[in-house]
Structure formats: C-alpha cells, structure tokens
CSV table of C-alpha atoms and ligand atoms in Angstrom, one decimal:
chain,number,residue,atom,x,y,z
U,1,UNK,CA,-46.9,65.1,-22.1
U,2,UNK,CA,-43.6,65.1,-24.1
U,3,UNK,CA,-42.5,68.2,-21.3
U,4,UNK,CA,-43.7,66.0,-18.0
U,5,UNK,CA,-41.6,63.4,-19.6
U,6,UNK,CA,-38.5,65.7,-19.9
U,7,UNK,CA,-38.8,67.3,-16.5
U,8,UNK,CA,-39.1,64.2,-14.9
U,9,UNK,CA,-35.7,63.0,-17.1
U,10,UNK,CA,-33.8,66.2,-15.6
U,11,UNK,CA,-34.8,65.1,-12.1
U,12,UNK,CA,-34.2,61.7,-12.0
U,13,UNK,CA,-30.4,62.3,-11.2
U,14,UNK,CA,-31.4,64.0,-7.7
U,15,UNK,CA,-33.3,60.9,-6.6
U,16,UNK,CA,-31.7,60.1,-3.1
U,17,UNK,CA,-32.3,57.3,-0.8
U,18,UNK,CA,-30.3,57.1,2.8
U,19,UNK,CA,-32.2,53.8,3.5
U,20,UNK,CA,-34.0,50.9,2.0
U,21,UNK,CA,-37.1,51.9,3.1
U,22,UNK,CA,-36.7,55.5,1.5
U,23,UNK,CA,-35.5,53.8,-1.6
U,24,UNK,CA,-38.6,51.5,-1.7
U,25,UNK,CA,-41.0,54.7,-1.0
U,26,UNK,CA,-38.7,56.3,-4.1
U,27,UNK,CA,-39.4,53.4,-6.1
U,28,UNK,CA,-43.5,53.3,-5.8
U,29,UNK,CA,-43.5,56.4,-6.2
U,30,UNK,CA,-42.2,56.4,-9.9
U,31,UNK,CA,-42.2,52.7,-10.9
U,32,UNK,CA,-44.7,51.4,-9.4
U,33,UNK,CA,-48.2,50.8,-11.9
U,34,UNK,CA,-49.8,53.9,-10.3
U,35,UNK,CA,-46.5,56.0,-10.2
U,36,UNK,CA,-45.6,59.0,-12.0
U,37,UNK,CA,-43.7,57.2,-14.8
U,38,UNK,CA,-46.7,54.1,-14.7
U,39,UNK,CA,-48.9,56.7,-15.3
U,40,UNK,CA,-47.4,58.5,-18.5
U,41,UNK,CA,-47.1,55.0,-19.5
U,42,UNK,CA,-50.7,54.4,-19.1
U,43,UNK,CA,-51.4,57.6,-20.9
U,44,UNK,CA,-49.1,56.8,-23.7
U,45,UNK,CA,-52.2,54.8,-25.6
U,46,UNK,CA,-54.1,58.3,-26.0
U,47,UNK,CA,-51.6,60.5,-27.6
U,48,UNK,CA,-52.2,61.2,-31.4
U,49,UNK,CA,-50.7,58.5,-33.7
U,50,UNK,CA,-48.3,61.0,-35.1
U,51,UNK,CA,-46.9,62.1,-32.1
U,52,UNK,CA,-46.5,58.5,-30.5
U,53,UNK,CA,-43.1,57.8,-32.1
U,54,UNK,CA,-41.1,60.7,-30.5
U,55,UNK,CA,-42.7,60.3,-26.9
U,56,UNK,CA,-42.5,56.9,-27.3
U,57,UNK,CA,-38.9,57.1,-27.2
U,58,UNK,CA,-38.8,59.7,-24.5
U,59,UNK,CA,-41.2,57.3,-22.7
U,60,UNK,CA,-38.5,54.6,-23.2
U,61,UNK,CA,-35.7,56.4,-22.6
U,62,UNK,CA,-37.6,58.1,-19.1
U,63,UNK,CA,-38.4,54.4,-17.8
U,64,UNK,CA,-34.4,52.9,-18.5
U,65,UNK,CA,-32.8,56.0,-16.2
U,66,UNK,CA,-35.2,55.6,-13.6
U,67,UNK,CA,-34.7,51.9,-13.3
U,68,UNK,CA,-31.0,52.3,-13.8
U,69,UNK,CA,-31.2,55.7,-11.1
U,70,UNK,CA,-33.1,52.9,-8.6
U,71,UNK,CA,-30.4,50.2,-9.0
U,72,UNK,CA,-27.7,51.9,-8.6
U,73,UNK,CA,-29.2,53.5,-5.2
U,74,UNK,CA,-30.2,49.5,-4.3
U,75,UNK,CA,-26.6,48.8,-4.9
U,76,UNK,CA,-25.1,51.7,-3.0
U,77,UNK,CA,-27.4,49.8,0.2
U,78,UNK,CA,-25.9,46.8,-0.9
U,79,UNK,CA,-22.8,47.4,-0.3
U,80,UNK,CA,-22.8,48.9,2.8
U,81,UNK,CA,-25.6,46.7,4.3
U,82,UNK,CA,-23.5,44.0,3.5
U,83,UNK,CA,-20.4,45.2,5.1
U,84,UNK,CA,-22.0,45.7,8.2
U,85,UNK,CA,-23.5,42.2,8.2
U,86,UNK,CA,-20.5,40.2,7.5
U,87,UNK,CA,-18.5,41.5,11.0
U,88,UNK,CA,-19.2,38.7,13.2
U,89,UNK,CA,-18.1,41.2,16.4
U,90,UNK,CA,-18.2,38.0,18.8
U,91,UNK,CA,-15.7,36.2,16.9
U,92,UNK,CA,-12.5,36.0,18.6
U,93,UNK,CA,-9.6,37.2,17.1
U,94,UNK,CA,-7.6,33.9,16.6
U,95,UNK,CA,-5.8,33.3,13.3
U,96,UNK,CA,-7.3,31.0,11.0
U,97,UNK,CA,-6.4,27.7,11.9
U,98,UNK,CA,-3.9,26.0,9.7
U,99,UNK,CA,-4.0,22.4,9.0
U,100,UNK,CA,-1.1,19.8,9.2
U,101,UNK,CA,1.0,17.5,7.4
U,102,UNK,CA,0.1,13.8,7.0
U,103,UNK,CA,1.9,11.6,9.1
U,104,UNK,CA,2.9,9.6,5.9
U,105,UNK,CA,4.1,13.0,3.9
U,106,UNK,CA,6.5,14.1,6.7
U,107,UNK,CA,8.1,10.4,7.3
U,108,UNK,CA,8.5,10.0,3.4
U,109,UNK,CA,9.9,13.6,2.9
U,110,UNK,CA,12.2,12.6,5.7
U,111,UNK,CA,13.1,9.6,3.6
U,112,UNK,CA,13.8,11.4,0.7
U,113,UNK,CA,15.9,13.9,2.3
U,114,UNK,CA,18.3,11.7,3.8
U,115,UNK,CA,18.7,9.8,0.3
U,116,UNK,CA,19.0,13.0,-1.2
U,117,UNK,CA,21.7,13.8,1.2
U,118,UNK,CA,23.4,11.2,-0.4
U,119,UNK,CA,23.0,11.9,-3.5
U,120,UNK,CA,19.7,10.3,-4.3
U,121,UNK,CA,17.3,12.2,-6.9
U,122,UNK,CA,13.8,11.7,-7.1
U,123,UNK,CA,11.7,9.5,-9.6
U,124,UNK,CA,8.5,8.6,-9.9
U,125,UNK,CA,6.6,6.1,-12.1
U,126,UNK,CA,2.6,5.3,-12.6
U,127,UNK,CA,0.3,4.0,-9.9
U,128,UNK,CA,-1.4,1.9,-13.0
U,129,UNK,CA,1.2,-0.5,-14.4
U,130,UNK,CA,1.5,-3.3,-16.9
U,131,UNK,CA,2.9,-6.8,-15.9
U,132,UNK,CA,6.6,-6.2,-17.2
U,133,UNK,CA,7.1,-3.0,-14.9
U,134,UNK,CA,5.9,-4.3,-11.8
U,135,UNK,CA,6.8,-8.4,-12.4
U,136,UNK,CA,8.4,-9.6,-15.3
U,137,UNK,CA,11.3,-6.9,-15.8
U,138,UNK,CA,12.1,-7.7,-11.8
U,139,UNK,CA,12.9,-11.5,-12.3
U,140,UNK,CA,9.9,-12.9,-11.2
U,141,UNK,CA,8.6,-16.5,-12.2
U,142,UNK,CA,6.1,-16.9,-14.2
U,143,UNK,CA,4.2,-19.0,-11.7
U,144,UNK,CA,5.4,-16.6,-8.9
U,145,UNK,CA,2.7,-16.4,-6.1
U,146,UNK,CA,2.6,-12.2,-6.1
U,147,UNK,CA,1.1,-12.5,-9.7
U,148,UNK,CA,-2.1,-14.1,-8.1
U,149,UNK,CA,-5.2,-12.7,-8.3
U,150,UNK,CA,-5.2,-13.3,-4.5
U,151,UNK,CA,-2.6,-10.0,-4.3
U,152,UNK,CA,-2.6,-7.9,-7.1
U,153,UNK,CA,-5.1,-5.7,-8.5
U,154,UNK,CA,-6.1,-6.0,-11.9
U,155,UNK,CA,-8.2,-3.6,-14.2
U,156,UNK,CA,-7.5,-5.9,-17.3
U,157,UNK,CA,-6.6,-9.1,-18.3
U,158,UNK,CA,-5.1,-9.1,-21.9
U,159,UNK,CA,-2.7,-7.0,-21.9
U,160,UNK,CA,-2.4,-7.2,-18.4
U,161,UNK,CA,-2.7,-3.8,-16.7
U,162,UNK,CA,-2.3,-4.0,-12.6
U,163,UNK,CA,-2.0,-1.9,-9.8
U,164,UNK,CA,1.3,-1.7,-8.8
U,165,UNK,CA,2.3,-3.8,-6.0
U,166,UNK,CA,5.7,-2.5,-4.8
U,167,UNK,CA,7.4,1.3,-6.2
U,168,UNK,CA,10.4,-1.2,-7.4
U,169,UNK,CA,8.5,-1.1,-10.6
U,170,UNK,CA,10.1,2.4,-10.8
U,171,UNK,CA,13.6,0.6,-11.1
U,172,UNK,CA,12.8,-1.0,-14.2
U,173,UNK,CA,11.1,2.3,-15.6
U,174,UNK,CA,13.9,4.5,-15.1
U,175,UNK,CA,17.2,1.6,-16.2
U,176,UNK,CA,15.1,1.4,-19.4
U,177,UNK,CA,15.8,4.8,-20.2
U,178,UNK,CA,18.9,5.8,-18.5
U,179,UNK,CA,22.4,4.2,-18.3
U,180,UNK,CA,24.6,4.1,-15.2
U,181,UNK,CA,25.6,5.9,-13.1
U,182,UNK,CA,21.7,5.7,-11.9
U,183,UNK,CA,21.4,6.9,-8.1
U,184,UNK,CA,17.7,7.2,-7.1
U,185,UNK,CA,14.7,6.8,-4.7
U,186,UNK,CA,11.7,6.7,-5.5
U,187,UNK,CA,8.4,7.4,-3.1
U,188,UNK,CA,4.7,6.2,-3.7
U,189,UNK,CA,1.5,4.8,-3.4
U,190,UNK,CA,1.2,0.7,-3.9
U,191,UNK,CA,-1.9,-1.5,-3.8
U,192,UNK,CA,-2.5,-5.1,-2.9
U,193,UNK,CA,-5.1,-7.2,-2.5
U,194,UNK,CA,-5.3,-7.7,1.2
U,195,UNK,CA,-8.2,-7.3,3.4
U,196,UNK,CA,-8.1,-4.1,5.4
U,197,UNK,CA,-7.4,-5.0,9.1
U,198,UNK,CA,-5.2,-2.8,11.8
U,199,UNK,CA,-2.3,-4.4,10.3
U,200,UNK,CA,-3.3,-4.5,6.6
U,201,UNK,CA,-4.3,-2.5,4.0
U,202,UNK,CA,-5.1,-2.8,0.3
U,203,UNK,CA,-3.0,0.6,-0.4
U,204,UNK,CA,0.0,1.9,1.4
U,205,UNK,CA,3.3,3.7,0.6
U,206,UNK,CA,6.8,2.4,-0.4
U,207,UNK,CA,9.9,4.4,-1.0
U,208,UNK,CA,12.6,2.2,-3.2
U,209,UNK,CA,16.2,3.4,-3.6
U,210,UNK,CA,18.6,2.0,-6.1
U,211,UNK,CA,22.2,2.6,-6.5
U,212,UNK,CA,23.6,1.6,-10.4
U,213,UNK,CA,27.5,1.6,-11.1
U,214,UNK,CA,30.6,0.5,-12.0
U,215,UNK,CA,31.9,-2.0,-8.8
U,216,UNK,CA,28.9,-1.4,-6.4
U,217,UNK,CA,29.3,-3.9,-3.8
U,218,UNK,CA,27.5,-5.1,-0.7
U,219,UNK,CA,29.6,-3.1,1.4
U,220,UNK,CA,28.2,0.4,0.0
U,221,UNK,CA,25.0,-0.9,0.2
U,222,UNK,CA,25.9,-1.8,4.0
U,223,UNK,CA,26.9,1.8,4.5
U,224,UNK,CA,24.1,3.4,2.9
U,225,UNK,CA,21.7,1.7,5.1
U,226,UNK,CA,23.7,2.0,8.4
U,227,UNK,CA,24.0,6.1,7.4
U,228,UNK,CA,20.1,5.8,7.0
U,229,UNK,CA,19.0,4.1,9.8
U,230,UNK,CA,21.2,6.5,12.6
U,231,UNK,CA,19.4,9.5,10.4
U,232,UNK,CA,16.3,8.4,10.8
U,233,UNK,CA,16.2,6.8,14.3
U,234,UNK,CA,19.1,8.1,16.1
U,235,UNK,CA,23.2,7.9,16.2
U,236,UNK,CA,22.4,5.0,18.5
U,237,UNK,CA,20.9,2.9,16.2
U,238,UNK,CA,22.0,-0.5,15.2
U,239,UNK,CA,21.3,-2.7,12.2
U,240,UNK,CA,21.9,-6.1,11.4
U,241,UNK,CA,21.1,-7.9,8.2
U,242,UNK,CA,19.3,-11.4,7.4
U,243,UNK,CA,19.6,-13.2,4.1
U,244,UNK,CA,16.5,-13.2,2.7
U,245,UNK,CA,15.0,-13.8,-1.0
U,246,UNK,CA,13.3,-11.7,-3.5
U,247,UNK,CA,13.3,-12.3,-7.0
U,248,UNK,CA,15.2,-9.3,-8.2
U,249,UNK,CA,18.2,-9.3,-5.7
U,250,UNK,CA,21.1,-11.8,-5.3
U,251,UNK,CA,22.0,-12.0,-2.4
U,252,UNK,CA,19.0,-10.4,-0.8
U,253,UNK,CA,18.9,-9.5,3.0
U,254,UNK,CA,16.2,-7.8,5.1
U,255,UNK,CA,17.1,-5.3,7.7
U,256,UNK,CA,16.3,-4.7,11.4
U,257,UNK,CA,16.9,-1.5,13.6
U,258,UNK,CA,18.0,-2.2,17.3
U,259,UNK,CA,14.0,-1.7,18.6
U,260,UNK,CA,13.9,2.4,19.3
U,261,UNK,CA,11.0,1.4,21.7
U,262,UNK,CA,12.9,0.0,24.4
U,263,UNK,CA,16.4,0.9,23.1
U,264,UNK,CA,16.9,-3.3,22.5
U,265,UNK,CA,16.2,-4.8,25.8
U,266,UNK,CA,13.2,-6.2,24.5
U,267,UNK,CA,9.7,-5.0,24.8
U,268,UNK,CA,6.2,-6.0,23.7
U,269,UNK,CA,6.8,-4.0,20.5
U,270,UNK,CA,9.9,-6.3,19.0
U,271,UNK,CA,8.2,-9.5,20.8
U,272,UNK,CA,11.0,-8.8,23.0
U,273,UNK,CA,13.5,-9.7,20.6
U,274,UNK,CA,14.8,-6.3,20.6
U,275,UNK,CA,14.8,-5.9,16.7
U,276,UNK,CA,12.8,-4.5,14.8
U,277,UNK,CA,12.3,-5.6,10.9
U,278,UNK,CA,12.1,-2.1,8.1
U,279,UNK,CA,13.2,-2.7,5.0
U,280,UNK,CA,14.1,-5.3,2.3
U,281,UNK,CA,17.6,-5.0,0.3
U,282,UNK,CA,20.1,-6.6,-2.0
U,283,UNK,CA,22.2,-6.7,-4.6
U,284,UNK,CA,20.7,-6.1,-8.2
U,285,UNK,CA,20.0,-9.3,-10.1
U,286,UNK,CA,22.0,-9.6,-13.1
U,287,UNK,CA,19.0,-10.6,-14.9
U,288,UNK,CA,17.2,-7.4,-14.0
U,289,UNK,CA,20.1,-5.1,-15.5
U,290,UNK,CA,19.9,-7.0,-18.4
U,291,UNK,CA,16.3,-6.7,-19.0
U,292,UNK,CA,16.7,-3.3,-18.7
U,293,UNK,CA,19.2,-2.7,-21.6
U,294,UNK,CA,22.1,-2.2,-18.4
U,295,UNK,CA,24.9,-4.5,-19.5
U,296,UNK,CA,25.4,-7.2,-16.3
U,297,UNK,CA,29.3,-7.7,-17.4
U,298,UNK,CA,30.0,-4.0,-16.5
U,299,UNK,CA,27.9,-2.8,-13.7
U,300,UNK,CA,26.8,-3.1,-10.6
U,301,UNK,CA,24.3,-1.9,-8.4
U,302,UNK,CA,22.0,-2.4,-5.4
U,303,UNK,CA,18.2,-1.8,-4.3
U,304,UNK,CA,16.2,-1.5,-1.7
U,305,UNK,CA,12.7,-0.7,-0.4
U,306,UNK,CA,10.5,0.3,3.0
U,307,UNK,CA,7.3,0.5,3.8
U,308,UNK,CA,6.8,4.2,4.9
U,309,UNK,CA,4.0,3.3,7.4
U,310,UNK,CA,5.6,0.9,9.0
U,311,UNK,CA,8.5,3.8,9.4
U,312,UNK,CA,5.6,6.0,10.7
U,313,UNK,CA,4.8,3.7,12.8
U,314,UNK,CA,8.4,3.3,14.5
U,315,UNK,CA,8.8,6.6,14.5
U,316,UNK,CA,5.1,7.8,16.2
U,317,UNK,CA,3.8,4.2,17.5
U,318,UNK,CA,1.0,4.3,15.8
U,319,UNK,CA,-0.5,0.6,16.2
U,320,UNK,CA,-3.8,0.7,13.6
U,321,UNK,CA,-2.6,1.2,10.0
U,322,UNK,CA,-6.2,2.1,9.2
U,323,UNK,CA,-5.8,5.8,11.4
U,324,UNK,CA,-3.8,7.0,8.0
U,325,UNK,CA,-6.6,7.4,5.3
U,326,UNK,CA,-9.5,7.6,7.6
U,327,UNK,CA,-8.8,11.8,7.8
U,328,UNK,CA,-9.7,12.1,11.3
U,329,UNK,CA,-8.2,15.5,12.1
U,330,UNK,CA,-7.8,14.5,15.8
U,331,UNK,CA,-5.6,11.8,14.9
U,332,UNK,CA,-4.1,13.9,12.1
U,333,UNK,CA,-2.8,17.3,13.7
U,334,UNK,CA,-0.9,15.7,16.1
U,335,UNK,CA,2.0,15.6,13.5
U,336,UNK,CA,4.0,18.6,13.4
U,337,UNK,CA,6.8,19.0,10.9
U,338,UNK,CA,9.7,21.9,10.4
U,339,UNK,CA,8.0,22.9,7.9
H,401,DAH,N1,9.6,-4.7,-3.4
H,401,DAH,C1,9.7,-5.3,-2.1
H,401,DAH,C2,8.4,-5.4,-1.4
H,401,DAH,O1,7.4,-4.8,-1.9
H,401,DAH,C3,10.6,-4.5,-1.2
H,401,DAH,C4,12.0,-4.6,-1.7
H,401,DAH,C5,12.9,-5.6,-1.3
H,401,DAH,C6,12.6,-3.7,-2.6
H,401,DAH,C7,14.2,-5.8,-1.6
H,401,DAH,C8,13.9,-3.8,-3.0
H,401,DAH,C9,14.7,-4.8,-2.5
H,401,DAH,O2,14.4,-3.0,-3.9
H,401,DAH,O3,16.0,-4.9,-2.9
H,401,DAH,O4,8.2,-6.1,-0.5
C-alpha cells in the first residue's frame, strides 16, 4: 500500500486540467469516495496496527497535495474564466461619467475667491454652537426674538447648545482668539427653524466676511462690497445701500445689486423695482469687540454676511430653494465649473 501511496504522490504534480469539466472528471477520479485516493483511505482500516502510523502519514500527506494539486488547477480556471466574463463587448467605449459640482459649492468657492482676492483667509467654526457664539457675544437682547424656540434649533436647554443660526457666530470665535488686524470670511452650513417651502428652508449656507483694524470706516466697507458685487455679477453692476438694523452692527445697512435679470428696468424678478436685495452689512458694534477681548477705543472693523443660495439663485435663477439638497442629478449636472 505504502508504494501505491508514493507512486500516486510522484504523479500528482502531472495532474492537468484544460477545462472545468476535465478538472471535475480529475477530481472524481482521485477524491471522490470511490477514487483512487478514497479508496486507500478506505483500506487504511485493514493495515496491521504497527504499520498504520507511517502510512497514515503518507495517507495524510497523499490527500493535502491532491487537494492542494486540484485547487490550484480550479484557480488557474478562475482566473481566466473570470477574465473572459467581465468584458462586457457591447459596452460602448465612453469614459466613465464624471459627476458635477453643487451649485452651492461653486457659488461659495466663487465667494471665497474674490474675498480672498482681497485678502480674506478662510475660517470656519462648528455647525453645533452654544448661546454666546451664535447670540450673546453678537449683542443680541436677551428677549431678542431669533432666541425663540420658533427659529432656532436646540439640542439642549441648560447649558444651551443650538444649531447655529447665521456663520457670524464665526466672528466671535475667531476675535476671541486673535487680535487685529483680523481679515476673514467665513463659509457654512446654518439652520433655522422654518418650515421647508420653495422659499424656505430649515438649513442653508451663509458666507460672513469681517474686516478688524485700526481706522476701518464705512467707506472701505463701501468699497469692498462695490469690488464684490461687479466680480460676482458683472462690471456693470450697481449697489446701493439701505440702513437697516441688526444687533451686532452700528450703523447697519442691507445691500441691493441693480437686478442682473433685466439689467434694472424692472422685471417680475425685482417686483419691478429693479433691485435686488443680497446681503446684510455694517459697522462692528463696539460692544461686540469688547466681548471679544478686541479693545473698542482702538479699532475698528466691519462685517457682513449673504446667503449663498439666494447668490445661486441670482446667478442660475433657480426659483425652488428645495432643488439644492434633493440630489436630483438632472437638476444637479447642469452646473459646470472651471474646475
Ligand atoms: N447674520 C445675519 C443674518 O443671518 C447676516 C448679517 C448681517 C451678517 C449683517 C453680518 C452683518 O455680518 O454685518 O441674517
């Protein structure tokens, strides 16, 4: 038995499939209950208890290589089965599609790089904020209407811990920590308690830009946004600013475009007033600085934030607010940017 055993091992490198099917007939053949090495392993219960522990091991060692000789033929067949399989030959040969930028992403990139252009570096602060950030810090009242329940977001009560309304919560986050000269703008996500219509939504983007220094005046702030709006909407642009109020400005002023729609005749689009309202601006509250640690007495500065949809939606006319997070690539890839 012990020389079946070791003729069989010598062969068992020769074994040679060029199919499945020969492989299979291979495999019966030796593996199988009735095959040659099922057999001897059948027989093994009559050899002499003396002799069992040396063909025994033969046995054992016969039964590995033959499995081992089988897989590795199975695997030769997988591989080149599988290669053959995976060619879809019909396919056409276009490259893979490539998706595109969100509408919202290439407006506030656009943002930012205009800022940047004048000097404006990025900053960013947490989506999940605490009542000083987002109110207190800024100058609102204590009985201030935005702290309602009715508009902000709140994940806990005491401490207070909010979703952040407006991104001029960044403001307060970065004059804590730095002094002036403080130039930056900063993008993001806001939430608000609103229920979600065409025109509202309970999140959407902001990009805030403030300007800290020694003699900032209304005039740069002036010139900053006339720059910006002939960037971002043409050299033709106009502006023209209204007094307005927010808490953490003084004076405060919002700021309308000449309507790029109908170039400011008047249209359906700017109720035919032929402006068109994007952003809200000022001059620093004093009181702001100082809660900051940013000594009143000795600077200046001035803020100012924008809603990037309703940008996106000068810039494209897009009319439903809701077409931005629904994800429906028909609506989505027909933005293109540079890059
Ligand atoms: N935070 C304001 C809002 O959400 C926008 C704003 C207005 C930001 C005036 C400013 C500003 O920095 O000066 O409506």
């Amino acid at each position: 038995m012990i020389d079946k055993i070791k003729a069989l091992l010598g062969e068992v490198d020769e074994w040679k499939a060029a199919n499945a099917d020969e492989l299979e007939t291979l495999r019966i053949r030796y593996l199988s209950k009735k095959g040659e090495v099922g057999q001897l392993m059948n027989d093994f219960r009559n050899v002499a208890s003396e002799q069992k522990r040396e063909v025994g091991q033969y046995l054992n060692q016969l039964k590995e290589k033959a499995q081992q000789r089988i897989n590795t033929l199975r695997d030769e067949f997988a591989g080149t089965e599988n290669n053959t399989d995976d060619y879809d030959l019909t396919r056409t040969a276009y490259p893979v599609h490539l998706g595109t930028r969100h509408p919202i992403s290439i407006v506030k990139k656009e943002i930012c790089d205009i800022f940047g252009r004048m000097g404006f570096s990025i900053a960013e602060g947490p989506e999940i904020e605490d009542d000083w950030h987002v109110f207190s810090s800024l100058n609102f009242a204590d009985d201030h209407p935005a702290r309602d329940m009715q508009d902000t977001f709140f994940i806990r009560h005491d401490p207070e811990i909010i979703l952040r309304t407006h991104t001029s919560s960044v403001q307060t986050r970065v004059m804590e920590k730095q002094q002036p000269p403080i130039r930056i703008i900063c993008p993001g996500r806001v939430y608000r308690n609103e229920a979600i219509s065409y025109r509202a939504h309970c999140f959407f983007h902001q990009v805030e830009a403030l300007y800290v220094d020694e003699d900032v005046s209304f005039a740069d702030l002036k010139q900053a946004l006339l720059f910006f709006a002939k960037e971002m909407f043409g050299a033709d642009t106009k502006i023209r600013l209204r007094p307005s109020y927010f808490p953490f400005t003084e004076p405060s002023a919002e700021m309308d475009i000449s309507c790029n729609l109908c170039g400011g005749k008047g249209c359906p689009f700017c109720k035919h007033t032929g402006w068109v309202e994007i952003l809200g601006c000022g001059m620093v509250h004093p009181n702001v600085l100082d809660n900051c640690g940013i000594s009143s007495r000795l600077y200046s500065g001035y803020a100012l934030g924008m809603g990037i949809e309703r940008i996106t939606n000068l810039k494209y006319q897009v009319t439903d607010l809701r077409l931005f997070s629904e994800n429906d690539v028909r609506f989505l890839t027909q933005f293109e940017s540079a890059d």
